[in-house]
Amino acid sequence: MTTETSEQPQKRRFRRFSGGFAGRRADVVFDYKDIGTLKKFITKQGKLHSRKRTGLNKKAQSRLAAAVKHARFVSLLPYTES
């Protein structure tokens, strides 16, 4: 008989955006010209972090996405990091 300890793999947990930038409020305004703020919500590949990770609600996440798209369109943010 072998005695094996059945260790379950730990679940991956997302770290939320630290600093409590917007919380779960919907009245947050993202400015497309504020590149420093927008870069906090973008991955190295140029994708937006999920709502689970940023801690934003649906309306704020949608406004963030629109601001990032606008900043990319006017060439303030790159579409991809190269």
Tab-separated table of N, CA and C in Angstrom:
chain	number	residue	atom	x	y	z
A	1	MET	N	0.829	-1.177	0.000
A	1	MET	CA	0.000	0.000	0.000
A	1	MET	C	0.877	1.245	0.000
A	2	THR	N	0.543	2.106	-0.846
A	2	THR	CA	1.271	3.366	-0.879
A	2	THR	C	0.400	4.452	-0.279
A	3	THR	N	1.015	5.285	0.444
A	3	THR	CA	0.289	6.387	1.048
A	3	THR	C	0.669	7.672	0.317
A	4	GLU	N	-0.265	8.158	-0.473
A	4	GLU	CA	-0.004	9.387	-1.223
A	4	GLU	C	-0.905	10.487	-0.698
A	5	THR	N	-0.345	11.610	-0.587
A	5	THR	CA	-1.169	12.748	-0.200
A	5	THR	C	-1.715	13.375	-1.469
A	6	SER	N	-2.999	13.469	-1.532
A	6	SER	CA	-3.608	14.023	-2.736
A	6	SER	C	-3.695	15.540	-2.585
A	7	GLU	N	-2.727	16.188	-3.166
A	7	GLU	CA	-2.704	17.640	-3.111
A	7	GLU	C	-3.420	18.192	-4.330
A	8	GLN	N	-4.381	19.017	-4.085
A	8	GLN	CA	-5.106	19.623	-5.189
A	8	GLN	C	-4.334	20.844	-5.660
A	9	PRO	N	-4.301	21.049	-6.966
A	9	PRO	CA	-3.601	22.237	-7.453
A	9	PRO	C	-4.315	23.498	-6.998
A	10	GLN	N	-3.538	24.493	-6.674
A	10	GLN	CA	-4.138	25.733	-6.206
A	10	GLN	C	-4.795	26.453	-7.373
A	11	LYS	N	-5.905	27.093	-7.087
A	11	LYS	CA	-6.601	27.837	-8.119
A	11	LYS	C	-5.859	29.126	-8.409
A	12	ARG	N	-5.914	29.529	-9.669
A	12	ARG	CA	-5.319	30.808	-10.029
A	12	ARG	C	-6.222	31.916	-9.535
A	13	ARG	N	-5.641	32.865	-8.907
A	13	ARG	CA	-6.421	33.991	-8.412
A	13	ARG	C	-5.903	35.261	-9.049
A	14	PHE	N	-6.830	36.066	-9.488
A	14	PHE	CA	-6.461	37.335	-10.095
A	14	PHE	C	-6.210	38.357	-9.009
A	15	ARG	N	-5.182	39.111	-9.205
A	15	ARG	CA	-4.956	40.237	-8.314
A	15	ARG	C	-5.679	41.424	-8.894
A	16	ARG	N	-6.518	42.021	-8.100
A	16	ARG	CA	-7.231	43.189	-8.579
A	16	ARG	C	-6.296	44.374	-8.664
A	17	PHE	N	-6.688	45.339	-9.449
A	17	PHE	CA	-5.910	46.559	-9.608
A	17	PHE	C	-5.743	47.203	-8.247
A	18	SER	N	-4.516	47.326	-7.799
A	18	SER	CA	-4.284	47.871	-6.473
A	18	SER	C	-4.406	49.393	-6.497
A	19	GLY	N	-4.814	49.942	-5.429
A	19	GLY	CA	-4.935	51.382	-5.342
A	19	GLY	C	-6.370	51.841	-5.360
A	20	GLY	N	-7.296	50.951	-5.688
A	20	GLY	CA	-8.701	51.310	-5.679
A	20	GLY	C	-9.010	52.498	-6.563
A	21	PHE	N	-8.542	52.457	-7.803
A	21	PHE	CA	-8.703	53.602	-8.682
A	21	PHE	C	-10.157	54.015	-8.827
A	22	ALA	N	-11.025	53.074	-9.157
A	22	ALA	CA	-12.406	53.448	-9.419
A	22	ALA	C	-13.398	52.664	-8.584
A	23	GLY	N	-12.949	51.585	-7.984
A	23	GLY	CA	-13.890	50.774	-7.222
A	23	GLY	C	-14.958	50.200	-8.127
A	24	ARG	N	-16.170	50.204	-7.664
A	24	ARG	CA	-17.286	49.689	-8.463
A	24	ARG	C	-18.228	50.816	-8.875
A	25	ARG	N	-17.714	52.029	-8.963
A	25	ARG	CA	-18.549	53.166	-9.305
A	25	ARG	C	-18.695	53.290	-10.816
A	26	ALA	N	-19.831	53.841	-11.247
A	26	ALA	CA	-20.076	54.022	-12.672
A	26	ALA	C	-19.795	55.450	-13.112
A	27	ASP	N	-19.554	56.349	-12.169
A	27	ASP	CA	-19.384	57.754	-12.531
A	27	ASP	C	-17.933	58.123	-12.822
A	28	VAL	N	-17.091	57.146	-13.111
A	28	VAL	CA	-15.684	57.392	-13.400
A	28	VAL	C	-15.555	57.856	-14.843
A	29	VAL	N	-14.747	58.884	-15.051
A	29	VAL	CA	-14.531	59.395	-16.397
A	29	VAL	C	-13.090	59.120	-16.789
A	30	PHE	N	-12.908	58.442	-17.924
A	30	PHE	CA	-11.584	58.158	-18.447
A	30	PHE	C	-11.327	59.106	-19.607
A	31	ASP	N	-10.199	59.815	-19.545
A	31	ASP	CA	-9.838	60.734	-20.606
A	31	ASP	C	-8.851	60.037	-21.535
A	32	TYR	N	-9.109	60.091	-22.833
A	32	TYR	CA	-8.235	59.401	-23.774
A	32	TYR	C	-6.851	60.030	-23.842
A	33	LYS	N	-6.704	61.263	-23.366
A	33	LYS	CA	-5.412	61.942	-23.400
A	33	LYS	C	-4.554	61.608	-22.179
A	34	ASP	N	-5.138	60.980	-21.172
A	34	ASP	CA	-4.411	60.604	-19.959
A	34	ASP	C	-3.809	59.209	-20.148
A	35	ILE	N	-2.686	59.157	-20.812
A	35	ILE	CA	-2.077	57.886	-21.201
A	35	ILE	C	-1.579	57.097	-19.994
A	36	GLY	N	-1.089	57.778	-18.991
A	36	GLY	CA	-0.586	57.087	-17.798
A	36	GLY	C	-1.660	56.270	-17.111
A	37	THR	N	-2.853	56.815	-17.013
A	37	THR	CA	-3.961	56.085	-16.396
A	37	THR	C	-4.399	54.922	-17.269
A	38	LEU	N	-4.486	55.141	-18.566
A	38	LEU	CA	-4.944	54.085	-19.471
A	38	LEU	C	-3.963	52.916	-19.510
A	39	LYS	N	-2.670	53.199	-19.406
A	39	LYS	CA	-1.671	52.127	-19.461
A	39	LYS	C	-1.763	51.191	-18.261
A	40	LYS	N	-2.324	51.655	-17.158
A	40	LYS	CA	-2.480	50.791	-15.988
A	40	LYS	C	-3.472	49.662	-16.241
A	41	PHE	N	-4.368	49.854	-17.196
A	41	PHE	CA	-5.416	48.881	-17.465
A	41	PHE	C	-5.135	48.044	-18.699
A	42	ILE	N	-3.933	48.147	-19.262
A	42	ILE	CA	-3.592	47.433	-20.491
A	42	ILE	C	-2.471	46.440	-20.207
A	43	THR	N	-2.555	45.252	-20.804
A	43	THR	CA	-1.520	44.232	-20.641
A	43	THR	C	-0.322	44.551	-21.524
A	44	LYS	N	0.709	43.744	-21.417
A	44	LYS	CA	1.894	43.936	-22.251
A	44	LYS	C	1.586	43.687	-23.723
A	45	GLN	N	0.602	42.825	-23.990
A	45	GLN	CA	0.230	42.536	-25.368
A	45	GLN	C	-0.695	43.594	-25.951
A	46	GLY	N	-1.133	44.536	-25.131
A	46	GLY	CA	-2.011	45.595	-25.620
A	46	GLY	C	-3.483	45.332	-25.388
A	47	LYS	N	-3.798	44.281	-24.643
A	47	LYS	CA	-5.203	43.964	-24.364
A	47	LYS	C	-5.641	44.642	-23.069
A	48	LEU	N	-6.933	44.853	-22.942
A	48	LEU	CA	-7.471	45.410	-21.710
A	48	LEU	C	-7.564	44.319	-20.660
A	49	HIS	N	-7.289	44.680	-19.420
A	49	HIS	CA	-7.502	43.731	-18.331
A	49	HIS	C	-9.000	43.518	-18.141
A	50	SER	N	-9.360	42.377	-17.613
A	50	SER	CA	-10.763	42.048	-17.414
A	50	SER	C	-11.372	42.858	-16.278
A	51	ARG	N	-12.684	42.870	-16.234
A	51	ARG	CA	-13.386	43.557	-15.152
A	51	ARG	C	-13.047	42.934	-13.814
A	52	LYS	N	-12.836	41.638	-13.828
A	52	LYS	CA	-12.497	40.930	-12.593
A	52	LYS	C	-11.170	41.439	-12.040
A	53	ARG	N	-10.273	41.750	-12.924
A	53	ARG	CA	-8.952	42.203	-12.500
A	53	ARG	C	-8.919	43.689	-12.174
A	54	THR	N	-9.630	44.507	-12.947
A	54	THR	CA	-9.591	45.954	-12.727
A	54	THR	C	-10.509	46.389	-11.600
A	55	GLY	N	-11.585	45.624	-11.362
A	55	GLY	CA	-12.522	45.998	-10.317
A	55	GLY	C	-13.540	47.026	-10.767
A	56	LEU	N	-13.628	47.259	-12.066
A	56	LEU	CA	-14.592	48.227	-12.592
A	56	LEU	C	-15.926	47.553	-12.857
A	57	ASN	N	-16.991	48.334	-12.820
A	57	ASN	CA	-18.283	47.766	-13.184
A	57	ASN	C	-18.444	47.817	-14.702
A	58	LYS	N	-19.586	47.375	-15.200
A	58	LYS	CA	-19.768	47.226	-16.639
A	58	LYS	C	-19.697	48.557	-17.380
A	59	LYS	N	-20.336	49.560	-16.832
A	59	LYS	CA	-20.367	50.861	-17.500
A	59	LYS	C	-18.978	51.507	-17.524
A	60	ALA	N	-18.258	51.427	-16.413
A	60	ALA	CA	-16.919	52.016	-16.346
A	60	ALA	C	-15.953	51.269	-17.260
A	61	GLN	N	-16.080	49.938	-17.335
A	61	GLN	CA	-15.219	49.147	-18.212
A	61	GLN	C	-15.486	49.497	-19.671
A	62	SER	N	-16.733	49.744	-20.003
A	62	SER	CA	-17.085	50.127	-21.362
A	62	SER	C	-16.524	51.502	-21.706
A	63	ARG	N	-16.574	52.433	-20.762
A	63	ARG	CA	-15.990	53.762	-20.986
A	63	ARG	C	-14.475	53.678	-21.120
A	64	LEU	N	-13.863	52.802	-20.349
A	64	LEU	CA	-12.423	52.589	-20.446
A	64	LEU	C	-12.057	52.073	-21.831
A	65	ALA	N	-12.806	51.095	-22.318
A	65	ALA	CA	-12.537	50.527	-23.641
A	65	ALA	C	-12.678	51.591	-24.724
A	66	ALA	N	-13.685	52.436	-24.613
A	66	ALA	CA	-13.877	53.504	-25.600
A	66	ALA	C	-12.722	54.503	-25.558
A	67	ALA	N	-12.244	54.836	-24.359
A	67	ALA	CA	-11.137	55.775	-24.226
A	67	ALA	C	-9.849	55.197	-24.813
A	68	VAL	N	-9.617	53.900	-24.588
A	68	VAL	CA	-8.421	53.250	-25.133
A	68	VAL	C	-8.503	53.206	-26.655
A	69	LYS	N	-9.669	52.888	-27.207
A	69	LYS	CA	-9.837	52.855	-28.663
A	69	LYS	C	-9.608	54.234	-29.271
A	70	HIS	N	-10.114	55.258	-28.606
A	70	HIS	CA	-9.924	56.621	-29.091
A	70	HIS	C	-8.447	57.016	-29.046
A	71	ALA	N	-7.767	56.675	-27.963
A	71	ALA	CA	-6.341	56.985	-27.833
A	71	ALA	C	-5.519	56.248	-28.886
A	72	ARG	N	-5.902	55.034	-29.210
A	72	ARG	CA	-5.193	54.284	-30.251
A	72	ARG	C	-5.439	54.909	-31.616
A	73	PHE	N	-6.656	55.361	-31.850
A	73	PHE	CA	-7.015	55.935	-33.143
A	73	PHE	C	-6.230	57.214	-33.416
A	74	VAL	N	-6.017	58.032	-32.398
A	74	VAL	CA	-5.268	59.278	-32.588
A	74	VAL	C	-3.773	59.098	-32.297
A	75	SER	N	-3.322	57.866	-32.227
A	75	SER	CA	-1.906	57.485	-32.101
A	75	SER	C	-1.259	57.916	-30.796
A	76	LEU	N	-2.024	57.965	-29.728
A	76	LEU	CA	-1.429	58.225	-28.422
A	76	LEU	C	-1.002	56.923	-27.746
A	77	LEU	N	-1.697	55.831	-28.080
A	77	LEU	CA	-1.359	54.498	-27.594
A	77	LEU	C	-1.109	53.591	-28.787
A	78	PRO	N	-0.140	52.708	-28.691
A	78	PRO	CA	0.062	51.745	-29.792
A	78	PRO	C	-0.989	50.634	-29.729
A	79	TYR	N	-1.293	50.064	-30.888
A	79	TYR	CA	-2.230	48.942	-30.911
A	79	TYR	C	-1.584	47.707	-30.298
A	80	THR	N	-0.324	47.502	-30.574
A	80	THR	CA	0.421	46.389	-29.975
A	80	THR	C	1.794	46.898	-29.544
A	81	GLU	N	2.352	46.258	-28.543
A	81	GLU	CA	3.709	46.600	-28.119
A	81	GLU	C	4.692	45.888	-29.039
A	82	SER	N	5.613	46.628	-29.599
A	82	SER	CA	6.592	45.978	-30.466
A	82	SER	C	8.003	46.366	-30.105
